[in-house]
Backbone as ProteinMPNN parsed JSONL, in Angstrom:
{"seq_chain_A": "XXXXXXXXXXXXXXXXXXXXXXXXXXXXXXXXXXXXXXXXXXXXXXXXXXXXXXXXXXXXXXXXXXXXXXXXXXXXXXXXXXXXXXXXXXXXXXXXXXXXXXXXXXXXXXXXXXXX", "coords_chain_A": {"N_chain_A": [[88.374, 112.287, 111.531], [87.06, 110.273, 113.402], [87.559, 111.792, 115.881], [86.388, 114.57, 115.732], [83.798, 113.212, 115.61], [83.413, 112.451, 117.96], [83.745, 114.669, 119.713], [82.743, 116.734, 118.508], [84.101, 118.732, 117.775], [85.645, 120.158, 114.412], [87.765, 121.371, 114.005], [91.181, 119.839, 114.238], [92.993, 120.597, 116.265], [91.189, 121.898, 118.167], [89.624, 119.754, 118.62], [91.094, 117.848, 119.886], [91.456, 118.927, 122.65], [88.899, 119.407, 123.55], [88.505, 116.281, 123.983], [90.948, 116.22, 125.342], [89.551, 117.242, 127.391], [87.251, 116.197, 128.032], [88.449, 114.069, 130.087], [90.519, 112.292, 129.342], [93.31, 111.918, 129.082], [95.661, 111.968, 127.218], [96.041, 112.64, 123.923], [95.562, 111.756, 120.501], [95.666, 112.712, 117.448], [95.047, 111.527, 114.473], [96.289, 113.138, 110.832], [95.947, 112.053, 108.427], [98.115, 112.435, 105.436], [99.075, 115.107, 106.091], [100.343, 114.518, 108.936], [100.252, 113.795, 112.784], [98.439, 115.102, 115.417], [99.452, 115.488, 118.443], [98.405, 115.656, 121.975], [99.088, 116.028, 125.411], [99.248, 116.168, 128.881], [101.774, 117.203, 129.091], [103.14, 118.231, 126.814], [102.641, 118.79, 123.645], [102.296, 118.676, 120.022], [102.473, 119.156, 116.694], [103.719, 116.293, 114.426], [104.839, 115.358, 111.717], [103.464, 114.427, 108.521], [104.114, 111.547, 106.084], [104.309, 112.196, 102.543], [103.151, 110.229, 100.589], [102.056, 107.997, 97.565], [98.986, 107.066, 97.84], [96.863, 104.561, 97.277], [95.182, 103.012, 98.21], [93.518, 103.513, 101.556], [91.995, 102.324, 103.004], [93.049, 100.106, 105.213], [94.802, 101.559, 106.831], [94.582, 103.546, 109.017], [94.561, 101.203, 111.098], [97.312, 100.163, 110.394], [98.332, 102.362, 111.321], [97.616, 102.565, 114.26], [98.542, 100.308, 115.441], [101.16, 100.538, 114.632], [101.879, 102.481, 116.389], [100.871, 101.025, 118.562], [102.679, 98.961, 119.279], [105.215, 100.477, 119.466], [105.09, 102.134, 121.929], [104.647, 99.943, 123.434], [106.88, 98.789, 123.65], [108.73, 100.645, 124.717], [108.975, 103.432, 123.328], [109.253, 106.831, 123.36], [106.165, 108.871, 123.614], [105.929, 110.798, 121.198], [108.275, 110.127, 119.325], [107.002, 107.418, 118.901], [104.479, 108.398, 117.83], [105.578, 109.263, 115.593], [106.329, 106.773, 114.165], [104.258, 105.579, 113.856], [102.575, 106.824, 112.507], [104.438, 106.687, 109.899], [104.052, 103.891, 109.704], [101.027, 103.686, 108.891], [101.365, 105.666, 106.359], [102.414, 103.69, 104.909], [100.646, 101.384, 104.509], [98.666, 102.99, 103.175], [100.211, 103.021, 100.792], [99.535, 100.302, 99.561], [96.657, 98.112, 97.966], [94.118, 96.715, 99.394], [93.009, 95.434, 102.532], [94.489, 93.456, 104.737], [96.921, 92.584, 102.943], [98.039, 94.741, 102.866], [99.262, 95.813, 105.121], [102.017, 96.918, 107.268], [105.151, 95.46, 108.06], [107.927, 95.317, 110.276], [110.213, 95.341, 109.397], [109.624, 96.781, 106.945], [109.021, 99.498, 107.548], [110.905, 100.086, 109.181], [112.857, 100.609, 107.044], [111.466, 102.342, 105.808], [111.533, 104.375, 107.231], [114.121, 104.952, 107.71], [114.776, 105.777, 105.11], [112.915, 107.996, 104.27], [112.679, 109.039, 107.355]], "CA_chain_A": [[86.933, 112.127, 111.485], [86.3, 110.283, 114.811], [88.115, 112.647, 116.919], [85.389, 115.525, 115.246], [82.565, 112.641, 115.696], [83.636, 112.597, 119.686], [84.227, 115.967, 120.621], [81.847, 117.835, 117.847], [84.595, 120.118, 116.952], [86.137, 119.857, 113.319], [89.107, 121.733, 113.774], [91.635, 119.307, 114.965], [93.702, 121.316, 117.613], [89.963, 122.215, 118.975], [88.471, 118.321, 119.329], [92.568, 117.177, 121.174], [91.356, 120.013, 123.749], [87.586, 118.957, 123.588], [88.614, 115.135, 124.42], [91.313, 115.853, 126.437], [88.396, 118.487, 128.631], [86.849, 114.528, 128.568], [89.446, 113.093, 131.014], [91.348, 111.401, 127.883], [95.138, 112.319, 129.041], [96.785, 111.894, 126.06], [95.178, 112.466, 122.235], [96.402, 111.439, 119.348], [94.208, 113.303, 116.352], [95.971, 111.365, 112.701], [95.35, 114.363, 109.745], [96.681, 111.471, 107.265], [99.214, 113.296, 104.827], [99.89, 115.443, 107.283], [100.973, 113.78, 109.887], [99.278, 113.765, 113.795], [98.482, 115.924, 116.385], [99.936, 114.81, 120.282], [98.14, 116.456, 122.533], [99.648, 115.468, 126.334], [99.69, 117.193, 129.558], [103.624, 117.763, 129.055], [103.083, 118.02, 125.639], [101.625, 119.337, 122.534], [103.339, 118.816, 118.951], [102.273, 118.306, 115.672], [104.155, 115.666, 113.999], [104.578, 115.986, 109.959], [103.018, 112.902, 108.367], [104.32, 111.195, 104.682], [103.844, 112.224, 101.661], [102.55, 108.72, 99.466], [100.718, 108.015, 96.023], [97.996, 106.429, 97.846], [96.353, 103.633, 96.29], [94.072, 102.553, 98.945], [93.295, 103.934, 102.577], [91.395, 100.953, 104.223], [94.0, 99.699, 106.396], [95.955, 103.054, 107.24], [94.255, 103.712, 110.391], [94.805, 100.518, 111.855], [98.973, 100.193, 110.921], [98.932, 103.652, 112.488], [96.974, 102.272, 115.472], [99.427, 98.602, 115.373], [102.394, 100.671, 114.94], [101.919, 102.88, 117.705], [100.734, 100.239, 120.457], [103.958, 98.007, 119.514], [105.851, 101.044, 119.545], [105.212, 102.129, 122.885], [105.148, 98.754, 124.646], [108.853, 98.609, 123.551], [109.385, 101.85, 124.864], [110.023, 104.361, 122.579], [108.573, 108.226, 124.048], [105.276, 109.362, 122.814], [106.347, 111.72, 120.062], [108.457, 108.896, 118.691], [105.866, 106.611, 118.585], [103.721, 108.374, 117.137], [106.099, 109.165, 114.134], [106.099, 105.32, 113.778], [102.818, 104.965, 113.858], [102.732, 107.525, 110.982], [105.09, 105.814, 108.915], [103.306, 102.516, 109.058], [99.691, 104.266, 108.08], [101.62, 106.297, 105.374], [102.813, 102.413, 103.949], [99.503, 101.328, 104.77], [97.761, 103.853, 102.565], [100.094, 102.614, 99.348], [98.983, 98.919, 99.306], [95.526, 98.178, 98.038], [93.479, 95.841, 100.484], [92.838, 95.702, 103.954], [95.514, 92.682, 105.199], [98.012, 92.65, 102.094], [98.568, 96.592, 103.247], [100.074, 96.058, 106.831], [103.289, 96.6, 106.9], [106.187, 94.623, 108.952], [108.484, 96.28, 111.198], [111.463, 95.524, 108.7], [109.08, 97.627, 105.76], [108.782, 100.376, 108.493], [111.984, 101.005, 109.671], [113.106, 100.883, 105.944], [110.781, 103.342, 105.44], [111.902, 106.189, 108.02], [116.0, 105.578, 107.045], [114.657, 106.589, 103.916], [112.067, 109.23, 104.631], [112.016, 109.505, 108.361]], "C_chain_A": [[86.392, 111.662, 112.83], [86.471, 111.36, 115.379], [86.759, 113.961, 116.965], [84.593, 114.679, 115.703], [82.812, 112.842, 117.646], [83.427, 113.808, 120.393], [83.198, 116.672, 119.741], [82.926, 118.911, 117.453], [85.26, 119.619, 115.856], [87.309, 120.016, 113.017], [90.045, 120.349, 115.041], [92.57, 119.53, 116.559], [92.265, 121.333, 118.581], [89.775, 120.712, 119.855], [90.075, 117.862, 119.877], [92.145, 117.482, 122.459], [90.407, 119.275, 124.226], [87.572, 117.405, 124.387], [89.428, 115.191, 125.785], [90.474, 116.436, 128.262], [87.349, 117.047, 129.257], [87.492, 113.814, 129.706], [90.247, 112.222, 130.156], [92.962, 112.323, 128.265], [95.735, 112.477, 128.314], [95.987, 111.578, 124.7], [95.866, 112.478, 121.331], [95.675, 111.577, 118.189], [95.344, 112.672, 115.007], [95.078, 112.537, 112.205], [96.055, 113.593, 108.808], [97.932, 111.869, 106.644], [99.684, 113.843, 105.682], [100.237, 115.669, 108.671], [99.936, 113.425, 111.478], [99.725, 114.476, 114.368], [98.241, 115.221, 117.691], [99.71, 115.811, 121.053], [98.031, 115.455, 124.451], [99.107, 116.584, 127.401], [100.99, 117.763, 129.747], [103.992, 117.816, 127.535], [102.207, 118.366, 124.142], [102.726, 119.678, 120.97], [102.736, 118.319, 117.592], [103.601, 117.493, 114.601], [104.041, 115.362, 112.493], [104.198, 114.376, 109.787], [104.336, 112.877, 106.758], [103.792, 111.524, 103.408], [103.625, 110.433, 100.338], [102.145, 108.959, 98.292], [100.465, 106.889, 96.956], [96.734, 105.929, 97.308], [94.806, 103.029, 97.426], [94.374, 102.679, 100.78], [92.986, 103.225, 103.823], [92.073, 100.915, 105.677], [94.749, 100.299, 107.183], [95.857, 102.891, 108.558], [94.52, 102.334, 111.246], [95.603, 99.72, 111.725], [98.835, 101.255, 111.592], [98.649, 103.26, 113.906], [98.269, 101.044, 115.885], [101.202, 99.796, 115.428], [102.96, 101.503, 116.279], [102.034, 101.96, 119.266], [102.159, 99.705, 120.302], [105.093, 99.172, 120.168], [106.243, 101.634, 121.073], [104.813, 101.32, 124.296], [106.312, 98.348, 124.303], [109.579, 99.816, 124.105], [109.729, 103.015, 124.843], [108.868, 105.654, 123.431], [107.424, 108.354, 122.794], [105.461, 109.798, 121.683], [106.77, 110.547, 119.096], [107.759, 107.828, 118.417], [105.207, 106.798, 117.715], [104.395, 108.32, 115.283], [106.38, 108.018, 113.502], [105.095, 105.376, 113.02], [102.651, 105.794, 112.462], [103.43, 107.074, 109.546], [104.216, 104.736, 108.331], [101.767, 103.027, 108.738], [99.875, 104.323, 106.976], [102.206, 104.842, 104.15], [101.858, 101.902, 103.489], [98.569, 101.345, 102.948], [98.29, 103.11, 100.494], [100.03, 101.43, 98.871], [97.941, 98.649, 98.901], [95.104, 96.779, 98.509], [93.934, 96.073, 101.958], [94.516, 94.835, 104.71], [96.755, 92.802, 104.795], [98.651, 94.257, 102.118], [99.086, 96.832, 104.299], [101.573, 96.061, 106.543], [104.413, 96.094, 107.798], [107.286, 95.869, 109.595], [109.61, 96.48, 110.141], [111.099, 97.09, 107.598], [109.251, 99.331, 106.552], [110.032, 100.902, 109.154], [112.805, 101.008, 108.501], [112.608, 102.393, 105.431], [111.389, 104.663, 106.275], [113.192, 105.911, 108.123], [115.555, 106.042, 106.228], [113.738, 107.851, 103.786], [111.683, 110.101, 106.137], [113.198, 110.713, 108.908]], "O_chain_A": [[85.519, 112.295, 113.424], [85.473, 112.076, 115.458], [86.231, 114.263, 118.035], [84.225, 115.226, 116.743], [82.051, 113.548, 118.308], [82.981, 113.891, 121.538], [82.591, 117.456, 120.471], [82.573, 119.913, 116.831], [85.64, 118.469, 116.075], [87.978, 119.367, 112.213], [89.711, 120.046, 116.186], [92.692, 118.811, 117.551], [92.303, 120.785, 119.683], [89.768, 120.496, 121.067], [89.736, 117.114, 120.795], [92.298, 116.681, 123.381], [90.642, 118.504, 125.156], [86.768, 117.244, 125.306], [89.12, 114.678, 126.86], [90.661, 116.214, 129.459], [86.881, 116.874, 130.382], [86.862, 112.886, 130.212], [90.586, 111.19, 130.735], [93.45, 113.24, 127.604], [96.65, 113.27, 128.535], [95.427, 110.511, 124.449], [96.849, 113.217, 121.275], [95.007, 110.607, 117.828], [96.323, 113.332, 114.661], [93.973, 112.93, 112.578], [96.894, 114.246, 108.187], [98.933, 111.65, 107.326], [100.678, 113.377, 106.24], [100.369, 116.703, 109.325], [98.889, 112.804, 111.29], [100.909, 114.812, 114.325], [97.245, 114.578, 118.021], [100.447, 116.797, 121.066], [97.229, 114.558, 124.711], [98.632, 117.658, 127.03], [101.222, 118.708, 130.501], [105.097, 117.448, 127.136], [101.057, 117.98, 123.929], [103.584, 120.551, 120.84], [102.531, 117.116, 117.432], [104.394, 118.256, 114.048], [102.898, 115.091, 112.123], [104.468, 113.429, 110.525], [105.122, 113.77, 106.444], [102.675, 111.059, 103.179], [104.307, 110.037, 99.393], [101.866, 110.104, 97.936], [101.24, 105.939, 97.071], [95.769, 106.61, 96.961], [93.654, 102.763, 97.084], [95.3, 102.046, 101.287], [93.356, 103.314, 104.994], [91.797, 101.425, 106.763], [95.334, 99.774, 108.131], [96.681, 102.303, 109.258], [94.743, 102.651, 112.415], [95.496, 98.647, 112.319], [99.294, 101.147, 112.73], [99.455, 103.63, 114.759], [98.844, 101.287, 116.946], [102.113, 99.649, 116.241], [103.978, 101.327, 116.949], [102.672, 102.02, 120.318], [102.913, 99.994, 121.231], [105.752, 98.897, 121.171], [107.413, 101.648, 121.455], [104.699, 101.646, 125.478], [106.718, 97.325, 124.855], [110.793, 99.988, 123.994], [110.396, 103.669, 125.645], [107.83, 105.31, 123.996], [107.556, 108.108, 121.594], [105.056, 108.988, 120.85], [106.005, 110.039, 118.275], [108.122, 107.26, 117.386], [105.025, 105.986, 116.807], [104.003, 107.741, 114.27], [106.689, 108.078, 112.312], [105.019, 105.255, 111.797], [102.619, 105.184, 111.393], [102.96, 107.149, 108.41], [103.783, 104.572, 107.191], [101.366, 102.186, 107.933], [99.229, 103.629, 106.191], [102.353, 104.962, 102.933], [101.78, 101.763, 102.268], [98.153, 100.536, 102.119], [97.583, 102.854, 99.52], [100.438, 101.289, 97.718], [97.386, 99.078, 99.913], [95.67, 95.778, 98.071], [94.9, 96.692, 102.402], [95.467, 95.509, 105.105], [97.687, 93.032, 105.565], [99.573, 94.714, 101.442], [99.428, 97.981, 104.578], [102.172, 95.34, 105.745], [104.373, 96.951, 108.681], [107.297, 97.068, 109.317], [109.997, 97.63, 109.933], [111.824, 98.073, 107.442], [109.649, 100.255, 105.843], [110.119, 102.044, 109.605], [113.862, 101.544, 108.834], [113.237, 103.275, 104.847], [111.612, 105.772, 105.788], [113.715, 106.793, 108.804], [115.829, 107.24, 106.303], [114.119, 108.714, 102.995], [110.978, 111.095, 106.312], [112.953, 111.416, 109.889]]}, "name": "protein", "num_of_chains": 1, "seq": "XXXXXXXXXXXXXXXXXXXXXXXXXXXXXXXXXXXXXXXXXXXXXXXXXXXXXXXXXXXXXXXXXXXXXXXXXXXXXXXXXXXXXXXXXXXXXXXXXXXXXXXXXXXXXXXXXXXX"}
């Protein structure tokens, strides 16, 4: 939804282009369920998201946002990151409330041995 509110285009491959035609180096479009689109100058991949029974959404966007930054100030390569960051949204999404829905790094790397 931002990414469309920024750029005016709806299709997500379009508004990555649209932002990155902004001077934005590196875009990172979430499509929830399934998954995000990494749009780089050495780089372009969509990344499959989680399937959940989501209970409540609130907080998604900002574990995906939390798992990403941690993720790559420890290191890990874009791509990988982002499939973090996907994980912890997709945990996110099956908690209901905003706080009691974040999920810990332990919940998160539980989560992708078992689904990642």
């Amino acid at each position: 939804t931002e990414a469309a509110l920024l750029s005016g285009e709806s299709d997500p491959g379009a508004a990555a282009d649209a932002l990155r035609a902004m001077g934005c180096g590196t875009v990172v479009v979430t499509l929830g369920a399934e998954g995000a689109l990494l749009a780089s100058p050495d780089e372009r991949a969509l990344l499959p998201g989680f399937s959940v029974v989501a209970e409540d959404t609130t907080a998604a966007g900002d574990a995906f946002n939390g798992g990403l930054a941690v993720a790559l100030a420890e290191g890990e390569d874009l791509a990988a990151a982002v499939r973090r960051a996907c994980a912890g949204g997709a945990l996110a999404a099956t908690t209901a409330g905003a706080r009691p829905s974040l999920p810990d790094r332990a919940s998160i790397d539980r989560f992708l041995a078992e689904f990642g």
